[in-house]
Structure formats: C-alpha cells, structure tokens
Amino acid sequence: MSEAALHSFVTLQLIFILAALAHYLPLSMRQLDVGIVGYFAVGAYVSAIFTRDYEMNFALALALGAIAAGIAALIVDSLATRVRLSGFAYAIFSLSFAEALRIILNNTSYVGGTAGFAGIPAETTLIQVSLIFLVVVFGFWLLDRTRLGALKTAIADDEFIVPIFGVPLVATKLVIFVLGGMLGGLAGGLYAHYVLYIRPDNFGFSLLIAIQLPIVFGGLDRFYGAIAGTLILGIVPELVRGLEQYRLIFTAAATVGVLIVRPSGLITFETISRARTSFRKLARGIHPNG
Amino acid sequence: MGTFVQQCINGLTIGCTYALVAVGFTLIFGVLRVVYLSHGAVLAASSYLGLYALAYSGSVLIAIATGIIGGALLGFIVEYMTVRPFRGQNHLIPMVATASVATIIQEVLRLTFQGGQPIAYPRAITSALYEWKFSEFRIYVTLGQITIALVAILLVVALNLAVKRSWMGRGIRSVADSEWVSSLLGVHVNAISAQTVALGSSLAGAAGVLLGLTVPAIDPHFGETLQFKALAITLFAGLGSVPGAVIGGIMLGLVEAFASGYLATSYRDLFAYVMMIVILSVRPAGLLGRQPAQRV
C-alpha cells in the first residue's frame, strides 16, 4: 500500500471507529439504534452546507452538524421512549427514520437530490481525526467511571428494574441516545469533509451493516470491543491479498461465526477480567497459569 | 375515472406481491419470534434463479416453481445458520445474524451475476396486453399482472391450508403457542423451525419471480426495500397475523399506486416508513394487533 493510500485508509478507518462508537453507545444499553446512519447523514449534510454555502469555520460547522444530529436523535428517541419502544420494535422505528430521511434527501434539490452533494471543501486531516478520536476514547473511558456509565450497564441488564430504584429511565436513555446521535453527526461531518462528495444512497442499509457488524463482532460489553471489531474487520481484508472484493462477505461471515461461537462477541467482561488477572500475575513475576 | 381504475389494478397486483412477502415474514415472526432480515436477500436470490429458469425453459410456471423451491432451500440454509443457534437468546442477536447472512447472499449475487448490474427479465412473455373498452374509458391489463394475482392468491390459500389443515401446520401452530410445551409433547422444534422458515421463504421466492416479471430490472439489493415494506405491513396488521398481512399488503400497494399516479413517483417508497413511524409511536404492537406483554 502506498503512503497516500495508507493515509486515507487510516483516516477513514478512524472516522468509521467514531461512527461505530456512536452506534455502540445505545447498543451498550441493548438498544439497537439503527438511526445511526441517519445521524451520520444529518451531520454530514448540515456541516457540508455550512462550510460550502456559508463559508463557515470548519470546527464550528462540525459542531453545528453534531448538534443537528443530536436534535434529530432527541426527536426520534423521545417519540420512541414515550411509548416505551424497546427491542426490535425500537430498531424498526429508528430504521424507518433513517430510511425516510434518505428518501427525503434524495428528493431535496437544494442538497443535490440523487445526484449527490458535491463541492465540499477539503478540511478533514488525519491529525484532526486522530485528536478527536483520542478525546472521544478518553470520554468513553471516563463515562465508564461515572454514574451515567453504571446506569447504562444497569439498563442493559434489565431496563424494567432500573426505575424501581428511583432512576429516571427515560431521561437517562435520552441522554445516551443524544450523545450517540451527536457523536454520529460528528463522524458524519468529518466523513463529508474527507470524501468531498456525498449522496443520500451512501447512507443506506449497507452503511449500517458496515458500522454495526464489527461492533457485534467485537463484543458489546466494553467500548474497546467496538474499536477492536472495527479495526480487525477493517484491517484483515486489506492485509490478505485478494480479499478486498469479498470484504463484506468476510465481515458478515466473521460476525455470524463469532455469534455462533461466542454470542457476546470477541471481547467480553470475562475476557477482560481474565486478561487483567494474568497481567497482574505477570507483573508480579508469577507464571500466568501458575 | 379511467386513471382511477387503472391505478386500482396496478395497485392490486403490486399489493399481491407485497402480501406474499409480508405473509412469509409474519409467519416466521409469529412462530419463531425472529425479525427475519434475510427475507429480502432470499427474494432477490430466488428472483435470479427464476430468471435463469425462464431463460432455459421459456415457461413462466417453471420459473415460478424454481423460485419457490429455491426460496425454500435457501430458507433451510439460513435457518440453520441464523435462527437455530440463537433460539432463546436476546432477539437482537438473530436479527443481526439474519442481516449478516442477507449481506452474504447479496454479495454472492453481486459477484456472481454481472457485478450486480441490474438485469431485466425477458419482456415478451408477460407483456401481452389485454384491453377492455368501456363506454368512455379503456383499461389495460398485462398477462404478467393476471399471473401475479392468480399465483399470489393460490399461494396464500395453499399456505393457509398447510398451516390450518396439515400435520406440519399443527406442529407450526403448537410451536407458535409455546415452544417449550410443544417440545415436551414430542414436537421436533428444530424441524418445525426449519419448515416454518422454508415455508415463508418459498413465498418470498415466488414473490421474487413474480416481481421480476413486472419491475423493469432486478439487482441484488431490490429485496431490501420490499423487506422493509413487509415489516411495515406486518406492524400495521399486528405481528403474526396472516389475514392482516394480506389486507395490509394490498392496501399498501393501492396507496403507493395512487401516490405515484397522482403525486410524485419519487416519494412512493416513503409511505411504508412514515406508516411505520406513525404506527409505532401511537400503538407499539401494531394497529390491529393485541398489545402483548413484551418479552425483554
């Protein structure tokens, strides 16, 4: 791989990890928020409109894109939580939002319709994406150590028992959903200013598959499962010669395989605690299996 | 008046295919409680099989039979890979697994058949036009439309008989009521699960061939939209209700036909999604369905 190709591969991979983390946030509550492709699209289009048509500062446009996506998430999810949608009904609900948005974008001539939105200024650089990535990872690390993070896990375990302990279930869920939506919008904005040409059909079901399957592959217990999954399924097809064409098949087959063997994904709570114990033993100079 | 009747006929035929897809979908959901997202991919694959059967034999009936058999076989395989291993687990897992297998099927189709370029069915066979003249307007019906309506009605009736009047149907209904009790009573739940998915997929296979006869061209992804429309219909009718799926399918077909006849064609696909959003945010268990206790 040439240096330029490697450069763009790493940038796009980091953007996809950001999107995967955005999708992981609701998934860590076991809510399949399929709207992620919609939030990604909202972030991409809104920030691109601001930088192209209003010549706005890139950082500000990114923030506005993220906020717009957060608002979209707030609207969709407050409708959903109002009637306590959960499980597959919620997945279908958010999917309809994403698909409806795609059809509306396809019919909006201001953003180019099916022909796509071109002429986006090139703003995203690898350094920016890496910095944002580090900040986001640190944010996730912090989130796992806050009350909100603990509530997230509690909701994942049993969302009907949580309100009994006086926790505002709907508000907690909404906060997580909106955070996920904003992160998705941010990733979308970065994506739009890197590929410079977007069209509504980029943000369809196949993008969802590309974002979601690696997370399930990596495991839902910890956020680094999502990162590891996206990295493994992103890098392996690049390394193995002749696999690029079968990339999606490889991703899907690997996911089904992992689901059959390890239903909770590659990295689980158990893996982490086991790794931690053996690491401690190693640090103390004891053989891991001794 | 002429446009109105013409749109009614177009809507009814497209609605019949929607009903076929939705009936299969709702059967699988009602019995196995799985949101079966491979349905669209199985439909597309059967459509390709039907195209080749039609090209070799020249007979529409053989093509439809190939679609049905191919759909059923694919259903067996998909069930073995995605439904069986995950029975009794969080229902998001089979949903993700079926979506993955759908991706595999679509990619195989894309790599096998002309790089995923849309392919058209031979037109000559089904485009024979029948014309009825009334005092002031004319109505056109193609042979393809008549075939679709007849085959769809026949298949839905056959499915209904199979579920209501056969030994296999008895097993299917018992598993739908309670998987656990039926396994205690000696019903082979694994076999019933495979049969249910195969039955539902055979309807999708038939729908794939029938749609291939009417739509301008087929491509590996053309089942996706249909699958989500089937989902919308299923939600509209209540999950697991076969008569509801038939009515819902025909209604969606009519609504779309009128929308593309009188409004803009490009917004046609929006209705199913808007319908899903409205229904789910008002009555989460479907419009005509009972509101059941959700399994967590």
Coordinates of C-alpha atoms in Angstrom, one line a residue:
Chain A
M1 CA 0.0 0.0 0.0
S2 CA 1.4 3.4 -0.9
E3 CA 1.7 6.1 1.6
A4 CA -1.2 8.2 0.3
A5 CA -3.4 5.1 0.3
L6 CA -2.4 4.2 3.8
H7 CA -3.0 7.8 4.9
S8 CA -6.6 7.8 3.6
F9 CA -7.2 4.2 4.9
V10 CA -6.2 5.2 8.4
T11 CA -8.3 8.4 8.3
L12 CA -11.4 6.7 7.0
Q13 CA -10.9 3.8 9.5
L14 CA -10.7 6.3 12.4
I15 CA -13.9 8.0 11.2
F16 CA -15.7 4.7 11.0
I17 CA -14.5 3.8 14.5
L18 CA -16.0 7.1 15.7
A19 CA -19.3 6.1 14.0
A20 CA -19.0 2.7 15.5
L21 CA -18.6 4.2 19.0
A22 CA -21.6 6.4 18.3
H23 CA -23.6 3.3 17.4
Y24 CA -22.1 1.4 20.4
L25 CA -23.5 4.0 22.9
P26 CA -27.1 3.0 22.6
L27 CA -26.1 -0.7 21.9
S28 CA -24.4 -0.8 25.3
M29 CA -27.9 -0.3 26.7
R30 CA -29.0 -3.1 24.4
Q31 CA -31.0 -0.6 22.3
L32 CA -30.4 -1.2 18.6
D33 CA -30.4 2.4 17.4
V34 CA -30.4 1.9 13.6
G35 CA -30.8 5.6 13.3
I36 CA -27.0 6.0 13.3
V37 CA -26.9 6.1 9.5
G38 CA -29.5 8.9 9.7
Y39 CA -27.5 10.9 12.3
F40 CA -24.3 10.3 10.3
A41 CA -26.2 11.7 7.2
V42 CA -27.5 14.7 9.2
G43 CA -24.1 15.5 10.5
A44 CA -22.5 15.2 7.0
Y45 CA -25.1 17.3 5.2
V46 CA -25.6 20.0 7.8
S47 CA -21.8 20.6 8.3
A48 CA -21.2 20.4 4.5
I49 CA -24.0 23.0 3.9
F50 CA -22.4 25.4 6.4
T51 CA -18.9 25.1 5.1
R52 CA -19.8 25.2 1.4
D53 CA -22.6 27.7 1.2
Y54 CA -21.9 29.9 4.2
E55 CA -18.1 29.5 4.3
M56 CA -18.2 28.9 7.9
N57 CA -15.2 27.8 10.1
F58 CA -14.8 24.0 9.9
A59 CA -14.8 23.4 13.6
L60 CA -18.0 25.5 14.1
A61 CA -19.7 23.7 11.2
L62 CA -18.7 20.3 12.6
A63 CA -20.2 21.3 16.0
L64 CA -23.4 22.5 14.3
G65 CA -23.6 19.2 12.4
A66 CA -23.2 17.3 15.6
I67 CA -25.8 19.4 17.3
A68 CA -28.3 18.9 14.5
A69 CA -27.7 15.2 14.6
G70 CA -28.2 15.3 18.4
I71 CA -31.5 17.1 17.9
A72 CA -32.6 14.5 15.3
A73 CA -31.8 11.8 17.8
L74 CA -33.7 13.7 20.5
I75 CA -36.8 13.9 18.3
V76 CA -36.7 10.3 17.2
D77 CA -35.9 8.9 20.6
S78 CA -38.3 11.0 22.6
L79 CA -41.1 9.7 20.3
A80 CA -39.8 6.1 20.9
T81 CA -39.3 6.3 24.6
R82 CA -42.8 8.0 25.0
V83 CA -44.4 4.6 24.1
R84 CA -41.6 2.6 25.7
L85 CA -40.4 1.0 22.5
S86 CA -37.7 -1.4 23.1
G87 CA -36.1 -4.4 21.4
F88 CA -36.8 -5.0 17.8
A89 CA -39.7 -2.5 17.7
Y90 CA -37.3 0.3 18.6
A91 CA -34.8 -1.0 15.9
I92 CA -37.6 -0.9 13.3
F93 CA -38.7 2.6 14.4
S94 CA -35.2 4.1 14.1
L95 CA -34.7 2.3 10.8
S96 CA -37.8 3.9 9.4
F97 CA -36.5 7.3 10.5
A98 CA -33.1 6.7 8.7
E99 CA -34.7 5.3 5.5
A100 CA -37.4 8.1 5.4
L101 CA -34.6 10.7 5.8
R102 CA -32.7 9.1 2.9
I103 CA -35.7 9.2 0.7
I104 CA -36.4 12.9 1.6
L105 CA -32.7 13.8 0.9
N106 CA -33.0 12.0 -2.4
N107 CA -35.9 14.4 -3.3
T108 CA -34.4 17.6 -1.9
S109 CA -32.9 19.6 -4.8
Y110 CA -31.1 22.0 -2.6
V111 CA -28.7 19.3 -1.5
G112 CA -28.5 17.8 -5.0
G113 CA -31.0 15.0 -4.6
T114 CA -29.9 11.7 -6.0
A115 CA -27.1 13.3 -7.9
G116 CA -25.4 14.0 -4.6
F117 CA -23.8 16.9 -2.8
A118 CA -20.5 18.0 -4.4
G119 CA -18.0 20.8 -3.9
I120 CA -17.5 20.2 -0.2
P121 CA -14.2 21.9 0.9
A122 CA -11.4 19.5 1.9
E123 CA -10.9 20.2 5.6
T124 CA -10.5 16.9 7.5
T125 CA -6.9 15.9 8.2
L126 CA -5.5 12.8 9.8
I127 CA -4.2 14.8 12.7
Q128 CA -7.6 16.3 13.5
V129 CA -9.3 12.9 13.2
S130 CA -6.7 11.3 15.5
L131 CA -7.1 14.1 18.1
I132 CA -10.9 13.8 18.1
F133 CA -10.5 10.0 18.3
L134 CA -8.3 10.3 21.4
V135 CA -10.6 12.8 23.0
V136 CA -13.6 10.5 22.3
V137 CA -11.8 7.4 23.6
F138 CA -10.9 9.3 26.8
G139 CA -14.5 10.4 27.1
F140 CA -15.7 6.8 26.9
W141 CA -13.1 5.8 29.4
L142 CA -14.4 8.5 31.7
L143 CA -18.1 7.6 31.0
D144 CA -17.4 4.0 32.3
R145 CA -16.3 5.5 35.6
T146 CA -19.3 7.8 36.1
R147 CA -22.8 7.2 37.4
L148 CA -24.2 7.6 33.9
G149 CA -22.0 4.7 32.7
A150 CA -23.1 2.5 35.5
L151 CA -26.8 3.3 34.7
K152 CA -26.1 2.4 31.1
T153 CA -25.0 -1.0 32.2
A154 CA -27.9 -1.4 34.5
I155 CA -30.3 -0.6 31.7
A156 CA -28.6 -3.1 29.5
D157 CA -29.1 -5.8 32.2
D158 CA -32.8 -5.1 32.9
E159 CA -34.4 -1.9 31.9
F160 CA -37.6 -2.6 33.8
I161 CA -35.9 -2.9 37.2
V162 CA -34.0 0.4 36.9
P163 CA -36.9 2.8 37.5
I164 CA -37.7 0.9 40.7
F165 CA -34.5 2.3 42.2
G166 CA -35.7 5.9 41.5
V167 CA -33.6 6.3 38.4
P168 CA -35.3 8.5 35.7
L169 CA -35.2 5.8 33.0
V170 CA -36.4 7.8 30.1
A171 CA -34.1 10.8 30.8
T172 CA -31.1 8.5 31.1
K173 CA -31.9 6.7 27.9
L174 CA -32.4 10.0 26.1
V175 CA -29.1 11.4 27.3
I176 CA -27.3 8.3 26.0
F177 CA -29.2 8.4 22.7
V178 CA -28.5 12.1 22.1
L179 CA -24.8 11.6 23.0
G180 CA -24.7 8.8 20.4
G181 CA -26.5 10.9 17.9
M182 CA -24.1 13.8 18.3
L183 CA -21.1 11.6 18.0
G184 CA -22.6 10.1 14.9
G185 CA -23.1 13.6 13.5
L186 CA -19.5 14.5 14.3
A187 CA -18.3 11.4 12.4
G188 CA -20.6 12.3 9.5
G189 CA -19.2 15.8 9.3
L190 CA -15.6 14.5 9.3
Y191 CA -16.5 12.0 6.6
A192 CA -18.2 14.6 4.4
H193 CA -15.1 16.9 4.5
Y194 CA -12.8 14.0 3.7
V195 CA -14.6 12.3 0.8
L196 CA -15.8 15.7 -0.5
Y197 CA -18.8 14.2 -2.3
I198 CA -21.8 12.6 -0.6
R199 CA -25.1 11.3 -1.9
P200 CA -28.1 10.0 0.1
D201 CA -27.6 6.4 -1.0
N202 CA -24.3 6.4 0.7
F203 CA -26.2 6.4 4.0
G204 CA -28.4 3.3 3.4
F205 CA -28.6 -0.1 4.8
S206 CA -25.1 -1.1 3.7
L207 CA -23.5 1.6 5.7
L208 CA -25.5 0.4 8.7
I209 CA -24.2 -3.2 8.1
A210 CA -20.6 -1.9 7.7
I211 CA -20.9 0.0 11.1
Q212 CA -22.9 -2.5 13.1
L213 CA -21.5 -5.9 12.3
P214 CA -17.9 -5.1 13.5
I215 CA -19.4 -3.9 16.9
V216 CA -21.3 -7.1 17.3
F217 CA -18.2 -9.0 16.2
G218 CA -16.0 -7.2 18.8
G219 CA -18.4 -7.5 21.6
L220 CA -20.9 -5.2 23.4
D221 CA -19.6 -5.4 26.9
R222 CA -16.9 -2.7 26.6
F223 CA -16.3 0.1 24.2
Y224 CA -13.0 -1.3 23.1
G225 CA -14.9 -4.2 21.8
A226 CA -16.3 -1.9 19.2
I227 CA -12.9 -0.4 18.4
A228 CA -11.3 -3.8 18.2
G229 CA -14.0 -5.2 16.0
T230 CA -13.9 -2.3 13.6
L231 CA -10.1 -2.5 13.4
I232 CA -9.9 -6.2 12.9
L233 CA -12.6 -6.4 10.3
G234 CA -11.2 -3.3 8.6
I235 CA -7.6 -4.3 8.5
V236 CA -7.7 -8.0 7.8
P237 CA -9.3 -7.7 4.3
E238 CA -6.5 -5.1 3.5
L239 CA -3.7 -7.4 4.5
V240 CA -4.9 -10.6 2.8
R241 CA -4.3 -10.3 -0.9
G242 CA -7.4 -10.8 -3.0
L243 CA -9.8 -10.4 -0.1
E244 CA -10.8 -6.7 -0.8
Q245 CA -13.6 -7.9 -3.2
Y246 CA -15.0 -10.2 -0.6
R247 CA -14.8 -7.6 2.2
L248 CA -18.5 -7.5 3.1
I249 CA -18.8 -11.3 2.8
F250 CA -15.8 -11.6 5.1
T251 CA -17.3 -9.2 7.6
A252 CA -20.7 -10.8 7.7
A253 CA -19.3 -14.4 7.8
A254 CA -16.9 -13.4 10.6
T255 CA -19.8 -11.9 12.6
V256 CA -22.1 -14.9 12.2
G257 CA -19.2 -17.2 13.1
V258 CA -18.3 -15.2 16.2
L259 CA -22.0 -15.0 17.2
I260 CA -22.4 -18.8 17.0
V261 CA -19.2 -19.5 19.0
R262 CA -19.3 -16.5 21.4
P263 CA -22.7 -14.9 21.5
S264 CA -21.4 -11.9 23.4
G265 CA -18.7 -11.1 20.9
L266 CA -15.0 -11.3 20.9
I267 CA -14.2 -9.1 24.0
T268 CA -16.4 -9.8 27.0
F269 CA -16.3 -8.9 30.7
E270 CA -14.9 -12.3 31.3
T271 CA -12.1 -11.9 28.8
I272 CA -11.2 -8.6 30.3
S273 CA -11.1 -9.8 33.9
R274 CA -9.1 -12.8 32.9
A275 CA -6.6 -10.7 31.0
R276 CA -6.3 -8.4 33.9
T277 CA -5.6 -11.1 36.4
S278 CA -2.9 -12.7 34.2
F279 CA -1.4 -9.3 33.6
R280 CA -1.2 -8.6 37.4
K281 CA 0.4 -12.1 37.9
L282 CA 2.9 -11.3 35.2
A283 CA 3.7 -8.0 36.7
R284 CA 4.4 -9.7 40.0
G285 CA 6.6 -12.3 38.2
I286 CA 4.3 -15.3 38.6
H287 CA 3.5 -17.5 35.6
P288 CA 0.0 -16.7 34.4
N289 CA -1.2 -20.2 34.7
G290 CA 0.6 -20.9 38.0
Chain B
M1 CA -62.2 7.6 -14.0
G2 CA -60.0 5.6 -16.4
T3 CA -56.9 6.5 -14.4
F4 CA -58.6 5.7 -11.2
V5 CA -59.5 2.1 -12.3
Q6 CA -56.1 1.7 -13.9
Q7 CA -54.3 2.7 -10.7
C8 CA -56.6 0.3 -8.8
I9 CA -55.5 -2.6 -11.0
N10 CA -51.8 -1.6 -10.8
G11 CA -52.1 -1.2 -7.0
L12 CA -53.8 -4.6 -6.6
T13 CA -51.2 -6.5 -8.5
I14 CA -48.2 -4.9 -6.7
G15 CA -50.2 -5.3 -3.5
C16 CA -50.5 -9.0 -4.1
T17 CA -46.7 -9.4 -4.2
Y18 CA -46.3 -7.2 -1.1
A19 CA -48.9 -9.5 0.6
L20 CA -46.9 -12.6 -0.4
V21 CA -43.7 -11.2 1.1
A22 CA -45.5 -10.0 4.2
V23 CA -47.3 -13.3 4.8
G24 CA -44.0 -15.1 4.8
F25 CA -42.4 -12.5 7.0
T26 CA -45.3 -12.6 9.5
L27 CA -45.4 -16.4 9.6
I28 CA -41.8 -16.6 10.5
F29 CA -42.2 -13.8 13.1
G30 CA -45.4 -15.3 14.6
V31 CA -43.9 -18.7 15.0
L32 CA -40.3 -18.1 15.9
R33 CA -40.4 -14.5 17.2
V34 CA -37.5 -13.6 15.0
V35 CA -37.2 -10.5 12.9
Y36 CA -36.0 -12.3 9.8
L37 CA -34.0 -9.8 7.9
S38 CA -32.8 -12.3 5.3
H39 CA -36.2 -12.3 3.6
G40 CA -35.3 -9.6 1.1
A41 CA -32.0 -11.3 0.1
V42 CA -33.7 -14.7 -0.3
L43 CA -36.3 -13.0 -2.5
A44 CA -33.6 -11.5 -4.7
A45 CA -31.7 -14.8 -5.0
S46 CA -34.9 -16.6 -6.0
S47 CA -35.6 -13.9 -8.5
Y48 CA -32.2 -14.6 -10.1
L49 CA -32.9 -18.3 -10.1
G50 CA -36.3 -17.7 -11.7
L51 CA -34.6 -15.5 -14.4
Y52 CA -32.3 -18.4 -15.4
A53 CA -35.1 -21.0 -15.3
L54 CA -37.2 -18.7 -17.5
A55 CA -34.3 -18.2 -19.9
Y56 CA -33.7 -22.0 -20.2
S57 CA -37.2 -23.3 -20.2
G58 CA -39.2 -20.4 -21.5
S59 CA -42.1 -21.2 -19.2
V60 CA -43.3 -18.8 -16.6
L61 CA -44.7 -21.6 -14.5
I62 CA -41.4 -23.4 -14.3
A63 CA -39.7 -20.2 -13.4
I64 CA -42.2 -19.6 -10.5
A65 CA -41.7 -23.2 -9.3
T66 CA -38.0 -22.8 -9.4
G67 CA -38.4 -19.6 -7.4
I68 CA -40.5 -21.4 -4.8
I69 CA -38.1 -24.4 -4.5
G70 CA -35.0 -22.2 -4.4
G71 CA -36.5 -19.9 -1.8
A72 CA -37.4 -22.9 0.4
L73 CA -33.9 -24.4 0.1
L74 CA -32.3 -21.1 0.9
G75 CA -34.7 -20.7 3.8
F76 CA -33.5 -24.1 5.2
I77 CA -29.9 -22.9 5.0
V78 CA -30.5 -19.5 6.5
E79 CA -32.5 -21.1 9.3
Y80 CA -29.7 -23.5 10.1
M81 CA -27.1 -20.6 10.2
T82 CA -29.1 -17.9 12.0
V83 CA -32.2 -19.0 13.7
R84 CA -31.4 -22.3 15.2
P85 CA -28.1 -21.4 17.0
F86 CA -29.7 -18.4 18.7
R87 CA -33.0 -19.8 19.9
G88 CA -33.9 -18.4 23.3
Q89 CA -31.3 -15.6 23.3
N90 CA -31.8 -11.9 23.2
H91 CA -33.8 -11.3 20.0
L92 CA -31.4 -8.7 18.7
I93 CA -28.9 -11.5 18.0
P94 CA -30.9 -13.4 15.4
M95 CA -31.8 -10.0 13.9
V96 CA -28.1 -9.1 13.4
A97 CA -27.3 -12.7 12.3
T98 CA -30.0 -12.7 9.6
A99 CA -28.9 -9.3 8.4
S100 CA -25.3 -10.6 8.1
V101 CA -26.4 -13.7 6.1
A102 CA -28.5 -11.3 3.9
T103 CA -25.3 -9.4 3.3
I104 CA -23.5 -12.6 2.3
I105 CA -26.3 -13.7 -0.1
Q106 CA -26.4 -10.2 -1.7
E107 CA -22.6 -10.1 -2.1
V108 CA -22.5 -13.6 -3.6
L109 CA -25.2 -12.5 -6.1
R110 CA -23.3 -9.3 -6.9
L111 CA -20.1 -11.2 -7.5
T112 CA -21.8 -14.0 -9.5
F113 CA -24.2 -12.1 -11.8
Q114 CA -22.6 -9.3 -13.9
G115 CA -21.1 -7.4 -10.9
G116 CA -24.6 -6.5 -9.5
Q117 CA -25.7 -4.6 -12.6
P118 CA -29.5 -4.7 -12.9
I119 CA -30.8 -7.5 -15.2
A120 CA -34.2 -7.4 -16.8
Y121 CA -36.4 -10.4 -17.3
P122 CA -37.4 -11.2 -20.9
R123 CA -40.3 -9.0 -21.6
A124 CA -42.0 -10.8 -24.5
I125 CA -43.7 -13.4 -22.4
T126 CA -45.5 -11.3 -19.9
S127 CA -46.2 -8.0 -21.6
A128 CA -49.0 -9.4 -23.7
L129 CA -51.6 -6.6 -23.3
Y130 CA -55.3 -7.1 -22.7
E131 CA -57.6 -4.2 -23.3
W132 CA -61.1 -3.7 -22.0
K133 CA -63.2 -1.0 -23.6
F134 CA -65.9 0.6 -21.6
S135 CA -68.2 3.4 -22.8
E136 CA -65.8 6.2 -22.2
F137 CA -62.5 4.7 -21.0
R138 CA -60.1 1.9 -21.6
I139 CA -58.3 -0.4 -19.1
Y140 CA -55.1 -2.2 -19.8
V141 CA -54.1 -5.4 -18.1
T142 CA -51.0 -7.4 -18.9
L143 CA -50.7 -11.1 -18.8
G144 CA -48.0 -10.6 -16.1
Q145 CA -50.4 -8.8 -13.8
I146 CA -53.0 -11.6 -14.2
T147 CA -50.4 -14.2 -13.4
I148 CA -49.3 -12.3 -10.4
A149 CA -52.7 -12.0 -8.9
L150 CA -53.6 -15.7 -9.6
V151 CA -50.4 -17.1 -8.3
A152 CA -50.4 -14.9 -5.2
I153 CA -54.0 -15.8 -4.3
L154 CA -53.3 -19.5 -4.9
L155 CA -50.1 -19.5 -2.7
V156 CA -51.7 -17.6 0.2
V157 CA -54.6 -20.1 0.2
A158 CA -52.2 -23.0 0.0
L159 CA -50.2 -21.6 2.9
N160 CA -53.3 -21.2 4.9
L161 CA -54.4 -24.8 4.2
A162 CA -50.9 -26.0 5.1
V163 CA -50.9 -24.2 8.4
K164 CA -54.5 -25.0 9.3
R165 CA -55.1 -28.5 7.9
S166 CA -51.8 -30.4 7.9
W167 CA -49.7 -32.3 10.4
M168 CA -46.8 -29.9 9.7
G169 CA -49.2 -27.0 10.3
R170 CA -50.3 -28.5 13.6
G171 CA -46.7 -28.6 14.7
I172 CA -46.2 -25.0 13.5
R173 CA -49.2 -23.7 15.4
S174 CA -48.1 -25.5 18.6
V175 CA -44.6 -24.1 18.4
A176 CA -46.1 -20.6 17.8
D177 CA -48.2 -21.1 21.0
S178 CA -45.4 -22.4 23.2
E179 CA -42.0 -23.7 22.1
W180 CA -41.4 -25.2 25.5
V181 CA -44.6 -27.1 25.9
S182 CA -44.6 -28.4 22.3
S183 CA -41.1 -29.8 22.8
L184 CA -42.3 -31.5 26.0
L185 CA -45.1 -33.1 23.9
G186 CA -42.7 -34.5 21.4
V187 CA -42.8 -31.9 18.7
H188 CA -39.4 -31.5 17.0
V189 CA -39.0 -27.8 17.4
N190 CA -35.8 -27.7 15.3
A191 CA -37.7 -29.4 12.4
I192 CA -40.7 -27.1 12.8
S193 CA -38.4 -24.1 12.9
A194 CA -36.8 -25.1 9.6
Q195 CA -40.1 -25.9 8.0
T196 CA -41.6 -22.5 9.0
V197 CA -38.6 -20.5 7.6
A198 CA -38.7 -22.7 4.4
L199 CA -42.4 -22.1 4.0
G200 CA -42.1 -18.3 4.5
S201 CA -39.1 -18.2 2.2
S202 CA -40.8 -20.2 -0.5
L203 CA -43.5 -17.4 -0.6
A204 CA -40.7 -14.8 -0.8
G205 CA -39.1 -16.9 -3.7
A206 CA -42.4 -16.9 -5.6
A207 CA -42.8 -13.1 -4.9
G208 CA -39.2 -12.6 -6.3
V209 CA -40.0 -14.3 -9.6
L210 CA -43.4 -12.5 -9.9
L211 CA -41.8 -9.2 -9.2
G212 CA -39.1 -9.9 -11.7
L213 CA -41.8 -10.3 -14.3
T214 CA -43.1 -6.8 -13.6
V215 CA -40.3 -4.5 -12.3
P216 CA -38.0 -3.0 -15.0
A217 CA -34.9 -4.9 -13.7
I218 CA -33.7 -6.8 -10.7
D219 CA -30.5 -6.3 -8.8
P220 CA -29.1 -8.0 -5.6
H221 CA -30.5 -5.2 -3.4
F222 CA -34.0 -5.0 -4.8
G223 CA -35.4 -7.1 -2.0
E224 CA -34.3 -4.8 0.8
T225 CA -37.0 -2.2 0.3
L226 CA -39.6 -4.9 -0.1
Q227 CA -38.5 -6.5 3.1
F228 CA -38.9 -3.2 5.0
K229 CA -42.3 -2.7 3.4
A230 CA -43.2 -6.2 4.6
L231 CA -42.1 -5.1 8.0
A232 CA -44.3 -2.1 7.8
I233 CA -47.2 -4.2 6.7
T234 CA -46.6 -6.7 9.5
L235 CA -46.5 -4.0 12.1
F236 CA -49.7 -2.4 10.6
A237 CA -51.5 -5.7 10.7
G238 CA -50.2 -6.9 14.1
L239 CA -47.2 -9.2 14.3
G240 CA -48.0 -12.8 13.3
S241 CA -51.4 -12.2 11.7
V242 CA -51.7 -13.8 8.3
P243 CA -55.0 -12.3 7.1
G244 CA -53.8 -8.9 8.4
A245 CA -50.7 -9.2 6.3
V246 CA -52.7 -9.9 3.2
I247 CA -55.0 -6.9 3.7
G248 CA -52.1 -4.7 4.7
G249 CA -50.1 -5.7 1.6
I250 CA -52.9 -4.9 -0.8
M251 CA -53.7 -1.6 1.0
L252 CA -50.0 -0.5 0.8
G253 CA -50.0 -1.5 -2.9
L254 CA -53.1 0.6 -3.5
V255 CA -51.8 3.6 -1.6
E256 CA -48.5 3.5 -3.5
A257 CA -50.2 3.2 -6.8
F258 CA -52.4 6.2 -6.1
A259 CA -49.4 8.2 -4.8
S260 CA -47.3 7.5 -7.9
G261 CA -50.4 8.1 -10.1
Y262 CA -51.4 11.5 -8.6
L263 CA -48.4 12.7 -6.6
A264 CA -44.6 12.4 -7.3
T265 CA -43.3 8.9 -8.1
S266 CA -40.1 9.5 -6.2
Y267 CA -41.9 9.8 -2.8
R268 CA -43.6 6.4 -3.4
D269 CA -41.3 4.5 -1.1
L270 CA -41.7 7.0 1.7
F271 CA -45.2 5.8 2.7
A272 CA -44.2 2.5 4.2
Y273 CA -41.6 4.2 6.5
V274 CA -44.0 7.0 7.5
M275 CA -46.6 4.4 8.2
M276 CA -44.1 2.5 10.5
I277 CA -43.1 5.7 12.4
V278 CA -46.7 6.7 13.0
I279 CA -48.0 3.3 14.0
L280 CA -45.1 2.5 16.3
S281 CA -45.3 5.9 18.0
V282 CA -49.0 5.5 18.6
R283 CA -49.6 1.8 19.0
P284 CA -46.4 -0.1 19.5
A285 CA -47.9 -3.6 19.0
G286 CA -49.4 -2.8 15.6
L287 CA -52.6 -1.3 14.5
L288 CA -54.8 -4.4 14.6
G289 CA -52.7 -6.4 17.0
R290 CA -53.3 -7.1 20.6
Q291 CA -50.9 -5.3 22.8
P292 CA -48.9 -8.1 24.2
A293 CA -46.5 -8.1 27.2
Q294 CA -43.1 -7.5 25.6
R295 CA -40.5 -10.2 26.3
V296 CA -37.4 -8.5 27.5

